[in-house]
Amino acid sequence: MKTTTAGLALAAALALTITGAAGASAAPGSAAPAYDFSDCPAIPAGADAARWKCELHTASGSLRLGNRDVPALAPMTLTFAEGPMPDGSNGQVWGSLRGKPSTVPGGLLGNASADRSPLLGLSLQPEYGGRSDFYSVGDSMGFFTLRYRAVSPLLPHGCTIGAGDTPIEIRLKRVGDSERVSKNPPVIKYAAADTEFGVPAATGCGPMTRLVNDRLGLPATTGNKITLSGEYTYKTYDQLTVR
């Protein structure tokens, strides 16, 4: 179990549709929406369960990666825990990032004919990049790293953008004000964006590596952009079976 020191302020990040999630707020007289907390990680030994909370962040939006736009990012879910360490410092424990592939318009050829061909299609599967710190200061929402697995019938499984020691580092900034839309369960909506991250070249694509990089315009140190519209909810660990 990996813990990192961080603040207990509002953290936000990339996330995927919470499995089983309904709307953000329930209509009068209806059951409260159900959220899946099964990915909540175990908290450090000796931590106060009532003061640690597991957060589920959900978001979708759009992405510009190199010279290609992905106007409809598939929903993603990010789960992590935060609370005071036994020594009084702040801590976080990573949970999971889950998401479905997002279709890249134009596929491997970069044109409409590829969109109509099952063999030439291309999508991007998000995966956690191994580092995160959701300490929030003002509109800065901390950072997390991720990589995108390039998915196509013509590409090997290892074809990845941001593999190994070169993941994509996203530092989101809040856009506008957050909005509390429900108190029970607690649900807060937010918008966020990052326009300053770099994207490395794809690797592990075999003989198609050059084609993938040419079609996406990679590597790209500038011009990349991610915009997200999301919400988050949480439970303290005394309300969960995970410890």
PDB file of C-alpha atoms in Angstrom:
ATOM      1  CA  MET A   1       0.000   0.000   0.000  1.00  0.00           C
ATOM      2  CA  LYS A   2       1.417   3.310  -1.094  1.00  0.00           C
ATOM      3  CA  THR A   3       0.661   6.491   0.800  1.00  0.00           C
ATOM      4  CA  THR A   4       1.664  10.038  -0.011  1.00  0.00           C
ATOM      5  CA  THR A   5       1.370  13.156   2.112  1.00  0.00           C
ATOM      6  CA  ALA A   6      -1.220  15.565   0.812  1.00  0.00           C
ATOM      7  CA  GLY A   7      -3.859  17.999   2.000  1.00  0.00           C
ATOM      8  CA  LEU A   8      -7.422  17.124   2.789  1.00  0.00           C
ATOM      9  CA  ALA A   9      -8.807  19.891   0.586  1.00  0.00           C
ATOM     10  CA  LEU A  10     -11.029  19.235  -2.405  1.00  0.00           C
ATOM     11  CA  ALA A  11      -9.204  16.982  -4.832  1.00  0.00           C
ATOM     12  CA  ALA A  12     -10.277  16.550  -8.386  1.00  0.00           C
ATOM     13  CA  ALA A  13      -9.082  14.439 -11.153  1.00  0.00           C
ATOM     14  CA  LEU A  14      -9.819  12.384 -14.067  1.00  0.00           C
ATOM     15  CA  ALA A  15     -12.455   9.795 -13.301  1.00  0.00           C
ATOM     16  CA  LEU A  16     -14.772   7.367 -15.007  1.00  0.00           C
ATOM     17  CA  THR A  17     -18.491   6.675 -14.749  1.00  0.00           C
ATOM     18  CA  ILE A  18     -19.081   5.195 -11.352  1.00  0.00           C
ATOM     19  CA  THR A  19     -20.352   1.672 -11.822  1.00  0.00           C
ATOM     20  CA  GLY A  20     -24.003   1.630 -10.938  1.00  0.00           C
ATOM     21  CA  ALA A  21     -24.215   5.395 -10.443  1.00  0.00           C
ATOM     22  CA  ALA A  22     -27.541   7.030 -11.008  1.00  0.00           C
ATOM     23  CA  GLY A  23     -28.178  10.767 -11.220  1.00  0.00           C
ATOM     24  CA  ALA A  24     -26.403  13.214  -8.928  1.00  0.00           C
ATOM     25  CA  SER A  25     -29.461  13.968  -6.836  1.00  0.00           C
ATOM     26  CA  ALA A  26     -32.545  11.933  -6.180  1.00  0.00           C
ATOM     27  CA  ALA A  27     -36.051  13.178  -6.792  1.00  0.00           C
ATOM     28  CA  PRO A  28     -38.211  13.727  -3.697  1.00  0.00           C
ATOM     29  CA  GLY A  29     -39.413  10.422  -2.351  1.00  0.00           C
ATOM     30  CA  SER A  30     -37.089   8.339  -4.561  1.00  0.00           C
ATOM     31  CA  ALA A  31     -34.149   6.234  -3.448  1.00  0.00           C
ATOM     32  CA  ALA A  32     -30.766   7.944  -3.214  1.00  0.00           C
ATOM     33  CA  PRO A  33     -28.420   7.175  -6.125  1.00  0.00           C
ATOM     34  CA  ALA A  34     -26.198   4.152  -5.583  1.00  0.00           C
ATOM     35  CA  TYR A  35     -22.440   4.565  -5.941  1.00  0.00           C
ATOM     36  CA  ASP A  36     -19.939   1.732  -6.114  1.00  0.00           C
ATOM     37  CA  PHE A  37     -17.260   2.064  -3.438  1.00  0.00           C
ATOM     38  CA  SER A  38     -15.731  -1.371  -4.071  1.00  0.00           C
ATOM     39  CA  ASP A  39     -12.460   0.151  -5.369  1.00  0.00           C
ATOM     40  CA  CYS A  40     -11.812   2.068  -2.150  1.00  0.00           C
ATOM     41  CA  PRO A  41      -8.304   1.152  -0.939  1.00  0.00           C
ATOM     42  CA  ALA A  42      -7.399   0.009   2.559  1.00  0.00           C
ATOM     43  CA  ILE A  43      -6.246   2.875   4.779  1.00  0.00           C
ATOM     44  CA  PRO A  44      -2.986   2.870   6.789  1.00  0.00           C
ATOM     45  CA  ALA A  45      -2.793   0.842   9.988  1.00  0.00           C
ATOM     46  CA  GLY A  46      -3.795   2.928  12.983  1.00  0.00           C
ATOM     47  CA  ALA A  47      -5.659   5.538  10.898  1.00  0.00           C
ATOM     48  CA  ASP A  48      -8.935   6.910  12.262  1.00  0.00           C
ATOM     49  CA  ALA A  49     -11.671   5.489  10.010  1.00  0.00           C
ATOM     50  CA  ALA A  50     -14.062   8.308  10.900  1.00  0.00           C
ATOM     51  CA  ARG A  51     -11.569  10.912   9.632  1.00  0.00           C
ATOM     52  CA  TRP A  52     -10.573   9.131   6.419  1.00  0.00           C
ATOM     53  CA  LYS A  53     -12.823   9.330   3.397  1.00  0.00           C
ATOM     54  CA  CYS A  54     -12.958   7.476   0.110  1.00  0.00           C
ATOM     55  CA  GLU A  55     -13.663   9.751  -2.855  1.00  0.00           C
ATOM     56  CA  LEU A  56     -15.160   8.740  -6.192  1.00  0.00           C
ATOM     57  CA  HIS A  57     -14.611  11.219  -9.026  1.00  0.00           C
ATOM     58  CA  THR A  58     -16.475  10.965 -12.297  1.00  0.00           C
ATOM     59  CA  ALA A  59     -15.857  12.969 -15.466  1.00  0.00           C
ATOM     60  CA  SER A  60     -16.060  13.059 -19.220  1.00  0.00           C
ATOM     61  CA  GLY A  61     -15.108  15.761 -21.676  1.00  0.00           C
ATOM     62  CA  SER A  62     -12.809  16.287 -24.631  1.00  0.00           C
ATOM     63  CA  LEU A  63      -9.128  15.812 -25.440  1.00  0.00           C
ATOM     64  CA  ARG A  64      -6.631  17.229 -27.897  1.00  0.00           C
ATOM     65  CA  LEU A  65      -3.634  14.934 -28.138  1.00  0.00           C
ATOM     66  CA  GLY A  66      -0.909  16.151 -30.453  1.00  0.00           C
ATOM     67  CA  ASN A  67      -2.751  17.237 -33.593  1.00  0.00           C
ATOM     68  CA  ARG A  68      -5.851  15.067 -33.125  1.00  0.00           C
ATOM     69  CA  ASP A  69      -9.073  15.970 -31.342  1.00  0.00           C
ATOM     70  CA  VAL A  70     -11.102  13.451 -29.376  1.00  0.00           C
ATOM     71  CA  PRO A  71     -14.328  15.425 -28.904  1.00  0.00           C
ATOM     72  CA  ALA A  72     -16.080  12.802 -26.791  1.00  0.00           C
ATOM     73  CA  LEU A  73     -13.984  11.257 -24.024  1.00  0.00           C
ATOM     74  CA  ALA A  74     -15.653   8.150 -22.654  1.00  0.00           C
ATOM     75  CA  PRO A  75     -16.582   8.540 -18.969  1.00  0.00           C
ATOM     76  CA  MET A  76     -13.857   7.546 -16.502  1.00  0.00           C
ATOM     77  CA  THR A  77     -13.721   6.876 -12.717  1.00  0.00           C
ATOM     78  CA  LEU A  78     -11.006   7.700 -10.237  1.00  0.00           C
ATOM     79  CA  THR A  79     -11.061   6.406  -6.660  1.00  0.00           C
ATOM     80  CA  PHE A  80      -8.713   7.313  -3.805  1.00  0.00           C
ATOM     81  CA  ALA A  81      -8.684   7.760  -0.023  1.00  0.00           C
ATOM     82  CA  GLU A  82      -7.461  10.671   2.077  1.00  0.00           C
ATOM     83  CA  GLY A  83      -7.179  11.479   5.755  1.00  0.00           C
ATOM     84  CA  PRO A  84      -4.782  12.159   8.633  1.00  0.00           C
ATOM     85  CA  MET A  85      -1.895   9.764   9.180  1.00  0.00           C
ATOM     86  CA  PRO A  86      -1.374   8.378  12.704  1.00  0.00           C
ATOM     87  CA  ASP A  87       1.459  10.901  13.198  1.00  0.00           C
ATOM     88  CA  GLY A  88      -0.871  13.802  12.361  1.00  0.00           C
ATOM     89  CA  SER A  89       0.378  14.449   8.817  1.00  0.00           C
ATOM     90  CA  ASN A  90      -1.972  14.278   5.858  1.00  0.00           C
ATOM     91  CA  GLY A  91      -2.074  11.207   3.666  1.00  0.00           C
ATOM     92  CA  GLN A  92      -3.598   9.712   0.561  1.00  0.00           C
ATOM     93  CA  VAL A  93      -3.891   6.170  -0.770  1.00  0.00           C
ATOM     94  CA  TRP A  94      -4.468   5.440  -4.442  1.00  0.00           C
ATOM     95  CA  GLY A  95      -7.449   3.298  -5.420  1.00  0.00           C
ATOM     96  CA  SER A  96      -8.131   2.923  -9.120  1.00  0.00           C
ATOM     97  CA  LEU A  97      -8.734   4.572 -12.472  1.00  0.00           C
ATOM     98  CA  ARG A  98     -11.309   2.876 -14.637  1.00  0.00           C
ATOM     99  CA  GLY A  99     -12.549   3.913 -18.053  1.00  0.00           C
ATOM    100  CA  LYS A 100     -13.659   2.699 -21.438  1.00  0.00           C
ATOM    101  CA  PRO A 101     -11.815   3.465 -24.692  1.00  0.00           C
ATOM    102  CA  SER A 102     -12.522   6.763 -26.457  1.00  0.00           C
ATOM    103  CA  THR A 103     -12.831   6.728 -30.233  1.00  0.00           C
ATOM    104  CA  VAL A 104     -10.286   8.766 -32.218  1.00  0.00           C
ATOM    105  CA  PRO A 105     -12.061  10.269 -35.245  1.00  0.00           C
ATOM    106  CA  GLY A 106     -10.342   9.291 -38.501  1.00  0.00           C
ATOM    107  CA  GLY A 107      -8.824   6.131 -37.054  1.00  0.00           C
ATOM    108  CA  LEU A 108      -5.385   4.981 -38.156  1.00  0.00           C
ATOM    109  CA  LEU A 109      -5.610   6.702 -41.522  1.00  0.00           C
ATOM    110  CA  GLY A 110      -6.917  10.021 -40.276  1.00  0.00           C
ATOM    111  CA  ASN A 111      -9.885  10.109 -42.628  1.00  0.00           C
ATOM    112  CA  ALA A 112     -13.563   9.214 -42.759  1.00  0.00           C
ATOM    113  CA  SER A 113     -12.974   5.928 -44.596  1.00  0.00           C
ATOM    114  CA  ALA A 114     -11.071   4.595 -41.581  1.00  0.00           C
ATOM    115  CA  ASP A 115     -14.070   5.355 -39.364  1.00  0.00           C
ATOM    116  CA  ARG A 116     -16.139   2.986 -41.487  1.00  0.00           C
ATOM    117  CA  SER A 117     -13.588   0.172 -41.327  1.00  0.00           C
ATOM    118  CA  PRO A 118     -13.452  -2.099 -38.245  1.00  0.00           C
ATOM    119  CA  LEU A 119      -9.776  -2.862 -38.967  1.00  0.00           C
ATOM    120  CA  LEU A 120      -8.676   0.770 -39.282  1.00  0.00           C
ATOM    121  CA  GLY A 121     -10.449   2.188 -36.245  1.00  0.00           C
ATOM    122  CA  LEU A 122      -8.458   3.638 -33.343  1.00  0.00           C
ATOM    123  CA  SER A 123      -9.371   4.328 -29.738  1.00  0.00           C
ATOM    124  CA  LEU A 124      -7.524   5.408 -26.597  1.00  0.00           C
ATOM    125  CA  GLN A 125      -7.815   3.434 -23.351  1.00  0.00           C
ATOM    126  CA  PRO A 126      -6.830   5.439 -20.227  1.00  0.00           C
ATOM    127  CA  GLU A 127      -4.682   3.786 -17.547  1.00  0.00           C
ATOM    128  CA  TYR A 128      -3.172   5.086 -14.319  1.00  0.00           C
ATOM    129  CA  GLY A 129       0.406   6.287 -14.790  1.00  0.00           C
ATOM    130  CA  GLY A 130       1.669   5.514 -11.279  1.00  0.00           C
ATOM    131  CA  ARG A 131       1.842   8.916  -9.537  1.00  0.00           C
ATOM    132  CA  SER A 132      -0.728  11.312  -8.087  1.00  0.00           C
ATOM    133  CA  ASP A 133      -1.060  14.010  -5.457  1.00  0.00           C
ATOM    134  CA  PHE A 134      -4.447  15.652  -5.118  1.00  0.00           C
ATOM    135  CA  TYR A 135      -3.427  18.435  -2.779  1.00  0.00           C
ATOM    136  CA  SER A 136      -5.576  21.377  -3.844  1.00  0.00           C
ATOM    137  CA  VAL A 137      -4.460  25.012  -3.594  1.00  0.00           C
ATOM    138  CA  GLY A 138      -6.901  27.586  -4.901  1.00  0.00           C
ATOM    139  CA  ASP A 139      -7.986  26.552  -8.388  1.00  0.00           C
ATOM    140  CA  SER A 140      -5.047  24.151  -8.783  1.00  0.00           C
ATOM    141  CA  MET A 141      -6.305  20.628  -8.197  1.00  0.00           C
ATOM    142  CA  GLY A 142      -3.062  18.721  -7.767  1.00  0.00           C
ATOM    143  CA  PHE A 143      -1.824  16.267 -10.377  1.00  0.00           C
ATOM    144  CA  PHE A 144      -2.085  12.710 -11.609  1.00  0.00           C
ATOM    145  CA  THR A 145      -0.330  10.748 -14.321  1.00  0.00           C
ATOM    146  CA  LEU A 146      -1.855   8.517 -16.934  1.00  0.00           C
ATOM    147  CA  ARG A 147      -1.047   6.750 -20.149  1.00  0.00           C
ATOM    148  CA  TYR A 148      -3.231   5.904 -23.116  1.00  0.00           C
ATOM    149  CA  ARG A 149      -3.183   2.465 -24.646  1.00  0.00           C
ATOM    150  CA  ALA A 150      -3.785   2.754 -28.414  1.00  0.00           C
ATOM    151  CA  VAL A 151      -6.410   0.144 -29.286  1.00  0.00           C
ATOM    152  CA  SER A 152      -6.977  -1.189 -32.813  1.00  0.00           C
ATOM    153  CA  PRO A 153      -7.196  -4.643 -34.415  1.00  0.00           C
ATOM    154  CA  LEU A 154      -3.937  -3.837 -36.224  1.00  0.00           C
ATOM    155  CA  LEU A 155      -1.989  -2.776 -33.126  1.00  0.00           C
ATOM    156  CA  PRO A 156      -0.300  -4.957 -30.494  1.00  0.00           C
ATOM    157  CA  HIS A 157      -1.560  -4.758 -26.914  1.00  0.00           C
ATOM    158  CA  GLY A 158       1.580  -2.950 -25.787  1.00  0.00           C
ATOM    159  CA  CYS A 159       1.068   0.065 -28.071  1.00  0.00           C
ATOM    160  CA  THR A 160       1.042   2.838 -25.478  1.00  0.00           C
ATOM    161  CA  ILE A 161       1.352   6.623 -25.219  1.00  0.00           C
ATOM    162  CA  GLY A 162       3.085   7.486 -21.946  1.00  0.00           C
ATOM    163  CA  ALA A 163       4.441   4.037 -21.092  1.00  0.00           C
ATOM    164  CA  GLY A 164       7.081   3.278 -18.468  1.00  0.00           C
ATOM    165  CA  ASP A 165       8.828   6.290 -16.960  1.00  0.00           C
ATOM    166  CA  THR A 166       7.215   8.836 -19.302  1.00  0.00           C
ATOM    167  CA  PRO A 167       3.518   9.026 -18.341  1.00  0.00           C
ATOM    168  CA  ILE A 168       1.386  12.034 -19.210  1.00  0.00           C
ATOM    169  CA  GLU A 169       1.160  14.387 -16.232  1.00  0.00           C
ATOM    170  CA  ILE A 170      -2.141  16.213 -15.888  1.00  0.00           C
ATOM    171  CA  ARG A 171      -2.437  19.244 -13.609  1.00  0.00           C
ATOM    172  CA  LEU A 172      -6.068  20.278 -13.611  1.00  0.00           C
ATOM    173  CA  LYS A 173      -7.272  23.764 -12.822  1.00  0.00           C
ATOM    174  CA  ARG A 174     -10.827  24.418 -11.730  1.00  0.00           C
ATOM    175  CA  VAL A 175     -12.959  26.325 -14.232  1.00  0.00           C
ATOM    176  CA  GLY A 176     -15.657  28.388 -12.533  1.00  0.00           C
ATOM    177  CA  ASP A 177     -17.204  27.480  -9.193  1.00  0.00           C
ATOM    178  CA  SER A 178     -17.963  24.019  -7.897  1.00  0.00           C
ATOM    179  CA  GLU A 179     -21.638  23.267  -7.201  1.00  0.00           C
ATOM    180  CA  ARG A 180     -23.083  21.063  -4.472  1.00  0.00           C
ATOM    181  CA  VAL A 181     -26.058  19.304  -6.027  1.00  0.00           C
ATOM    182  CA  SER A 182     -26.849  16.851  -3.227  1.00  0.00           C
ATOM    183  CA  LYS A 183     -26.223  16.596   0.502  1.00  0.00           C
ATOM    184  CA  ASN A 184     -27.202  12.956   1.008  1.00  0.00           C
ATOM    185  CA  PRO A 185     -25.276  11.472  -0.611  1.00  0.00           C
ATOM    186  CA  PRO A 186     -22.816  14.373  -0.913  1.00  0.00           C
ATOM    187  CA  VAL A 187     -22.349  15.180  -4.617  1.00  0.00           C
ATOM    188  CA  ILE A 188     -20.333  18.129  -5.930  1.00  0.00           C
ATOM    189  CA  LYS A 189     -20.070  19.075  -9.597  1.00  0.00           C
ATOM    190  CA  TYR A 190     -17.034  20.811 -11.097  1.00  0.00           C
ATOM    191  CA  ALA A 191     -15.365  21.697 -14.387  1.00  0.00           C
ATOM    192  CA  ALA A 192     -11.613  21.570 -14.926  1.00  0.00           C
ATOM    193  CA  ALA A 193      -9.001  21.803 -17.684  1.00  0.00           C
ATOM    194  CA  ASP A 194      -5.289  21.547 -18.441  1.00  0.00           C
ATOM    195  CA  THR A 195      -3.653  23.053 -21.531  1.00  0.00           C
ATOM    196  CA  GLU A 196       0.005  22.799 -20.513  1.00  0.00           C
ATOM    197  CA  PHE A 197       0.866  19.090 -20.469  1.00  0.00           C
ATOM    198  CA  GLY A 198       3.215  17.357 -22.861  1.00  0.00           C
ATOM    199  CA  VAL A 199       2.634  14.035 -24.607  1.00  0.00           C
ATOM    200  CA  PRO A 200       5.454  11.613 -25.497  1.00  0.00           C
ATOM    201  CA  ALA A 201       5.624   9.473 -28.618  1.00  0.00           C
ATOM    202  CA  ALA A 202       3.785   6.167 -28.727  1.00  0.00           C
ATOM    203  CA  THR A 203       5.916   3.086 -28.138  1.00  0.00           C
ATOM    204  CA  GLY A 204       5.418  -0.655 -28.420  1.00  0.00           C
ATOM    205  CA  CYS A 205       3.330  -0.462 -31.593  1.00  0.00           C
ATOM    206  CA  GLY A 206       5.607  -2.682 -33.670  1.00  0.00           C
ATOM    207  CA  PRO A 207       5.780  -1.785 -37.368  1.00  0.00           C
ATOM    208  CA  MET A 208       2.821   0.570 -36.864  1.00  0.00           C
ATOM    209  CA  THR A 209       4.657   2.800 -34.364  1.00  0.00           C
ATOM    210  CA  ARG A 210       5.587   5.459 -36.902  1.00  0.00           C
ATOM    211  CA  LEU A 211       2.076   5.483 -38.357  1.00  0.00           C
ATOM    212  CA  VAL A 212       0.476   5.978 -34.925  1.00  0.00           C
ATOM    213  CA  ASN A 213       2.813   8.847 -34.091  1.00  0.00           C
ATOM    214  CA  ASP A 214       2.327  10.481 -37.487  1.00  0.00           C
ATOM    215  CA  ARG A 215      -1.447  10.245 -37.266  1.00  0.00           C
ATOM    216  CA  LEU A 216      -1.548  11.701 -33.744  1.00  0.00           C
ATOM    217  CA  GLY A 217       1.236  14.257 -34.204  1.00  0.00           C
ATOM    218  CA  LEU A 218       3.400  12.815 -31.435  1.00  0.00           C
ATOM    219  CA  PRO A 219       5.497  13.608 -29.541  1.00  0.00           C
ATOM    220  CA  ALA A 220       3.858  16.958 -28.739  1.00  0.00           C
ATOM    221  CA  THR A 221       5.269  19.264 -26.071  1.00  0.00           C
ATOM    222  CA  THR A 222       2.601  21.930 -26.620  1.00  0.00           C
ATOM    223  CA  GLY A 223      -0.900  22.231 -28.043  1.00  0.00           C
ATOM    224  CA  ASN A 224      -2.432  19.457 -25.951  1.00  0.00           C
ATOM    225  CA  LYS A 225      -5.636  20.065 -24.008  1.00  0.00           C
ATOM    226  CA  ILE A 226      -8.077  18.206 -21.775  1.00  0.00           C
ATOM    227  CA  THR A 227     -11.389  19.628 -20.574  1.00  0.00           C
ATOM    228  CA  LEU A 228     -13.538  17.799 -18.053  1.00  0.00           C
ATOM    229  CA  SER A 229     -16.994  18.106 -16.584  1.00  0.00           C
ATOM    230  CA  GLY A 230     -17.383  15.929 -13.535  1.00  0.00           C
ATOM    231  CA  GLU A 231     -18.715  15.303 -10.073  1.00  0.00           C
ATOM    232  CA  TYR A 232     -17.521  13.580  -6.949  1.00  0.00           C
ATOM    233  CA  THR A 233     -18.962  11.884  -3.916  1.00  0.00           C
ATOM    234  CA  TYR A 234     -17.431  10.322  -0.815  1.00  0.00           C
ATOM    235  CA  LYS A 235     -17.929   8.229   2.309  1.00  0.00           C
ATOM    236  CA  THR A 236     -15.909   8.119   5.476  1.00  0.00           C
ATOM    237  CA  TYR A 237     -14.345   4.762   6.281  1.00  0.00           C
ATOM    238  CA  ASP A 238     -16.500   4.205   9.339  1.00  0.00           C
ATOM    239  CA  GLN A 239     -19.355   3.961   6.810  1.00  0.00           C
ATOM    240  CA  LEU A 240     -17.506   1.409   4.665  1.00  0.00           C
ATOM    241  CA  THR A 241     -16.551  -2.221   5.141  1.00  0.00           C
ATOM    242  CA  VAL A 242     -13.048  -1.504   3.747  1.00  0.00           C
ATOM    243  CA  ARG A 243     -10.438  -0.617   6.407  1.00  0.00           C
TER     244      ARG A 243
END
